[in-house]
Coordinates of C-alpha atoms and ligand atoms in Angstrom, one line a residue:
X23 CA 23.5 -74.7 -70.8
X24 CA 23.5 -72.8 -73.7
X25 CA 24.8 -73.4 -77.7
X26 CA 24.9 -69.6 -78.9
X27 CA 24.9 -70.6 -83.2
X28 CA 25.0 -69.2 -86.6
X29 CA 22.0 -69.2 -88.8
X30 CA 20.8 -72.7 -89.4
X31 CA 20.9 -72.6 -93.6
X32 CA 25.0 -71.7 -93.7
X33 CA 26.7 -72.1 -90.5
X34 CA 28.8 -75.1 -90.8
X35 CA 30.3 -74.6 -87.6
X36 CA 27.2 -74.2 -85.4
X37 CA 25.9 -77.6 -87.5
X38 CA 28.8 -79.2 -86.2
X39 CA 28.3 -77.9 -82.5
X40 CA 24.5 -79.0 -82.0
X41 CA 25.3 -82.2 -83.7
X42 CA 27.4 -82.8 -80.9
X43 CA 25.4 -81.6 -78.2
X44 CA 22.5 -83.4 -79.3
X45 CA 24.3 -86.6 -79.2
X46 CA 25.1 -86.1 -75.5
X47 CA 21.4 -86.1 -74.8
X48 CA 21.6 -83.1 -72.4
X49 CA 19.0 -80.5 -72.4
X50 CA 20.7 -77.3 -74.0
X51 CA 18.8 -73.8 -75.3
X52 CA 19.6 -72.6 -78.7
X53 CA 20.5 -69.4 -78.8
X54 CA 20.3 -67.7 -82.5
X55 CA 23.2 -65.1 -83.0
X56 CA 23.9 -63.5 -86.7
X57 CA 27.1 -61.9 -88.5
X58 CA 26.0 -60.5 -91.7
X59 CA 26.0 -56.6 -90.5
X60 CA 29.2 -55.1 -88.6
X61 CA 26.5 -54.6 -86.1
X62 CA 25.5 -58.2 -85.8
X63 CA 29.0 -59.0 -85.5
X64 CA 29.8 -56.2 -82.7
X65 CA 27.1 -58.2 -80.7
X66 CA 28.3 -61.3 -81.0
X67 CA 31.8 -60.3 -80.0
X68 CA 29.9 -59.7 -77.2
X69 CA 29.4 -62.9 -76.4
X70 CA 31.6 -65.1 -78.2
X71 CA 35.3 -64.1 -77.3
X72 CA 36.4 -64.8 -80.6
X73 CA 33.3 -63.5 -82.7
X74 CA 33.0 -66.9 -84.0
X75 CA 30.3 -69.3 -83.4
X76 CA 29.1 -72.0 -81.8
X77 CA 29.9 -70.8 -78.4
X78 CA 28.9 -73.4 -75.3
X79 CA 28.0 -71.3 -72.4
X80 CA 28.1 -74.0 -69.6
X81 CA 28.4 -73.0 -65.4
X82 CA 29.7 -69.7 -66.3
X83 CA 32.0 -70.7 -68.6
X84 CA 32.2 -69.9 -72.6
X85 CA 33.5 -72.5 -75.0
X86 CA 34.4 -71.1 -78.5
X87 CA 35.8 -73.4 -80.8
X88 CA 33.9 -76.7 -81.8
X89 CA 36.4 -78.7 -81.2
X90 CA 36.6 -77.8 -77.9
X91 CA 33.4 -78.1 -77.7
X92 CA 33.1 -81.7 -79.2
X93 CA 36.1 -82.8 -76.3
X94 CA 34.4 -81.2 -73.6
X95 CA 30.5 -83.0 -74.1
X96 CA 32.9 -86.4 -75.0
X97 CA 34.3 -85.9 -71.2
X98 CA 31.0 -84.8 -69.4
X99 CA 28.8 -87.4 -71.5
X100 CA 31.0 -90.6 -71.5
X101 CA 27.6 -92.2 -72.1
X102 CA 27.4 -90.9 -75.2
X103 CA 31.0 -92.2 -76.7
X104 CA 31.6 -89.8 -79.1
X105 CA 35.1 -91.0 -79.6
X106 CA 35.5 -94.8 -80.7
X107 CA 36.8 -97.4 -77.8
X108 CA 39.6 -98.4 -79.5
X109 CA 42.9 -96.2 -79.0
X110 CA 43.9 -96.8 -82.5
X111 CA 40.8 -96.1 -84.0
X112 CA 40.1 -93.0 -81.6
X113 CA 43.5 -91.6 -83.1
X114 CA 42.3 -91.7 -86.5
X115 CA 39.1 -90.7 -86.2
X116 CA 40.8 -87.7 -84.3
X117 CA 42.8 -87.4 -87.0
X118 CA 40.6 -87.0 -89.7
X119 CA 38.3 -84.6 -87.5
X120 CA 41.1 -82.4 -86.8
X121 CA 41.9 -82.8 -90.8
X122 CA 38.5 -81.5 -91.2
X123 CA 39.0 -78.7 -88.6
X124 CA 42.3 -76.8 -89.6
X125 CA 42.1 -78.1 -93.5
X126 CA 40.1 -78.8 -96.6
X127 CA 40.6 -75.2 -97.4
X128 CA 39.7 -75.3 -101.3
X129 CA 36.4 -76.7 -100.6
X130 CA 36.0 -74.2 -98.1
X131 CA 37.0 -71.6 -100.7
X132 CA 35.2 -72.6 -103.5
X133 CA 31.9 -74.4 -101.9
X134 CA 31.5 -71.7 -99.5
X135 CA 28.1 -71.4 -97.7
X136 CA 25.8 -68.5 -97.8
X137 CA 22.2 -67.5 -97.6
X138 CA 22.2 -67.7 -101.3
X139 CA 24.4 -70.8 -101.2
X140 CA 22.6 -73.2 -98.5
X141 CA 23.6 -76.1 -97.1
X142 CA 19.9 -77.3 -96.6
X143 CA 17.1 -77.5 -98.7
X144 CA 16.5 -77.7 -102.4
X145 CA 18.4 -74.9 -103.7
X146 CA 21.7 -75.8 -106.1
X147 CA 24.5 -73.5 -107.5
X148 CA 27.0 -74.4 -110.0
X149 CA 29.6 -77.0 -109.7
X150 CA 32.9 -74.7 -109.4
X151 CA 36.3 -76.4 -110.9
X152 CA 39.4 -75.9 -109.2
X153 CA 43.1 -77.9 -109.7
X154 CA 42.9 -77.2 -105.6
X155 CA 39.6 -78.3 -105.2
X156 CA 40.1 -81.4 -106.9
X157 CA 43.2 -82.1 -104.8
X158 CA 40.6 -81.7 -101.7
X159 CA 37.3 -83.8 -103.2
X160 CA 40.3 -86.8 -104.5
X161 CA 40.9 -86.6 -100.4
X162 CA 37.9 -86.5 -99.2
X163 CA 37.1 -89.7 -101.3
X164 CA 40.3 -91.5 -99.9
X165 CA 39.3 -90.7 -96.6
X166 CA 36.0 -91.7 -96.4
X167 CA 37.0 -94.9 -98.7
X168 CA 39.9 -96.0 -96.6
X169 CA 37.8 -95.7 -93.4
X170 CA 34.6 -96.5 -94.3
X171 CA 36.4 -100.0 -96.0
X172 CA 37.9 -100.4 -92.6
X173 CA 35.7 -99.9 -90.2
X174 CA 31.7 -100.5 -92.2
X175 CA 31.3 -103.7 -90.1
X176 CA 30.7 -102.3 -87.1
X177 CA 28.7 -99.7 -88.0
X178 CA 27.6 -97.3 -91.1
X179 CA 29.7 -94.3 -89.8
X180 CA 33.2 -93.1 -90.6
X181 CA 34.6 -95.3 -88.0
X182 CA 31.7 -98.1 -87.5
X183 CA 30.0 -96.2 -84.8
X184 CA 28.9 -92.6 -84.7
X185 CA 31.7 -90.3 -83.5
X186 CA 32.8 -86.4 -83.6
X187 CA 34.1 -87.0 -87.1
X188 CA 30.9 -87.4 -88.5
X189 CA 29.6 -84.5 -87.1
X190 CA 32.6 -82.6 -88.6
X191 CA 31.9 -84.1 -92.0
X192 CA 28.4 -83.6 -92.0
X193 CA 27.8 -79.7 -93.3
X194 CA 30.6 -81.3 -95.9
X195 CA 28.3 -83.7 -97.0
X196 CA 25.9 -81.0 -97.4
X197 CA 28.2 -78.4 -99.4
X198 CA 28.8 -81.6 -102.0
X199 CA 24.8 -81.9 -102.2
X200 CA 24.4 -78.0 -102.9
X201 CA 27.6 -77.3 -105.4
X202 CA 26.3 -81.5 -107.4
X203 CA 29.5 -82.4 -106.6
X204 CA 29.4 -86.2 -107.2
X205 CA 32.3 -87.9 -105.6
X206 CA 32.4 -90.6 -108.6
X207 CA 34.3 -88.2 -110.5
X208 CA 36.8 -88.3 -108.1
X209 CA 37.7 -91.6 -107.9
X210 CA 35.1 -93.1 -106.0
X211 CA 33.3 -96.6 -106.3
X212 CA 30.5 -95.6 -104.7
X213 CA 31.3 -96.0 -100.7
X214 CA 32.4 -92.3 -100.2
X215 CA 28.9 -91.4 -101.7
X216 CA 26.9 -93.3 -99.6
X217 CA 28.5 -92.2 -96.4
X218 CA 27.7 -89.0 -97.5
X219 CA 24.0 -89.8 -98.1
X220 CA 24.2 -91.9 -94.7
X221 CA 25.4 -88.5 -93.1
X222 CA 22.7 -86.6 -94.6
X223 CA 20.0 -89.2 -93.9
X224 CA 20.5 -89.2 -89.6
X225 CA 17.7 -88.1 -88.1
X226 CA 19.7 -85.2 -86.5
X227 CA 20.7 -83.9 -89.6
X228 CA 17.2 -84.1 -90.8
X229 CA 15.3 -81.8 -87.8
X230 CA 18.6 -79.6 -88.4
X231 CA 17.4 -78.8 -91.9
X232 CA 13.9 -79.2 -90.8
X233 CA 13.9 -76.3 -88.6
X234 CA 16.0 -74.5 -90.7
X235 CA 13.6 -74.4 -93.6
X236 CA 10.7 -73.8 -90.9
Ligands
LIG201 N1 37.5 -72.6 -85.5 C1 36.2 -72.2 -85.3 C2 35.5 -71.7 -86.6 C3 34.2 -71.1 -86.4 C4 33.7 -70.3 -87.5 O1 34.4 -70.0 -88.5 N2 32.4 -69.9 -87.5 C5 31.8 -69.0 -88.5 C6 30.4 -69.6 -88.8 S1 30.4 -71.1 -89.6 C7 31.6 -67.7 -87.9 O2 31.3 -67.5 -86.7 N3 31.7 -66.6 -88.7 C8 31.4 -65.3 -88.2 C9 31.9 -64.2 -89.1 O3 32.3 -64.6 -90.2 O4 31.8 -63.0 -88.7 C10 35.4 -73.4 -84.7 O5 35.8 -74.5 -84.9 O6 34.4 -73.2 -84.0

């Protein structure tokens, strides 16, 4: 099995693949693909059908979309329950991954990543200001309120237990830590902040960024 990603310091996407796939357990190669030269990109179009990455290449098969990629390991590693038990909870936590997935297009926009503009490591760039980006960090802070509020006794994660969504909103919780966005001045009391540390704290996270900066 192979997880074709982006380069580790800026590809939100691919960091949201391998979290996945690590969490199955499963023994998968990394391989490294780039997109910053028409060049690079004319190769990865070779591979990934879309010119997007992560791809999953898996028994001859390419998956190219991380969401797809996060349902497929959630039916081959049942183990791993990477959606919550619960068929209410599983709706909202695939609500607010698919949220994640098609929206939050203003943070995107304006807290975009970038060699210059990392989501690991020390570096730090300007807190941008946006009527539209506010709209999406006062969401973001409802979200992870509402959920966290909800679901925090059986588990630190969005939902109690570890799921897809926090893999989603993990390069998120990165982008706020490189633009010193702090979610306080949106409205928070404190428990959208510290799921965001909590997502940046897991161990998976960490040999992400670890390998990244290596
Ligand atoms: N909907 C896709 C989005 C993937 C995506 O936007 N990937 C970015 C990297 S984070 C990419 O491959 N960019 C290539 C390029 O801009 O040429 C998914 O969920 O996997």
């Amino acid at each position: 099995m192979e997880l074709i990603i982006g380069p580790r310091t800026y590809s939100t996407w691919s960091l949201r693949g391998w979290l996945v796939m690590k969490r199955t357990g499963a023994d998968f190669t990394v391989i490294d693909a780039r997109y910053e030269t028409e060049a690079q990109k004319a190769a990865l179009r070779e591979v990934s059908p879309s010119g997007f990455v992560p791809v999953l290449k898996v028994g001859g098969e390419l998956i190219w979309d991380t969401l797809a990629i996060a349902e497929w390991a959630n039916e081959h590693y049942p183990q791993a329950r990477m959606w919550p038990a619960d068929s209410i909870t599983r709706a909202l936590a695939r609500s607010a991954t698919a949220e994640m997935h098609s929206g939050f297009s203003a943070l995107r926009n304006f807290c975009g990543t970038s060699s210059d503009r990392p989501m690991v490591g020390d570096a730090r760039s300007e807190t941008p200001s946006d009527p539209a980006l506010d709209r999406d960090l006062s969401r973001l802070v409802t979200l992870f309120g509402q959920m966290r509020r909800r679901f925090g006794a059986d588990g630190p994660w969005l939902f109690g237990e570890w799921s897809i969504a926090d893999a989603f909103y993990t390069p998120v919780a990165a982008r706020l830590r490189h633009f010193q966005i702090d979610l306080a001045d949106y409205g928070d009391d404190g428990t959208a902040g510290a799921y965001a540390a909590s997502l940046l704290a897991q161990p998976d996270f960490r040999l992400w960024e670890a390998e990244a900066l290596a």
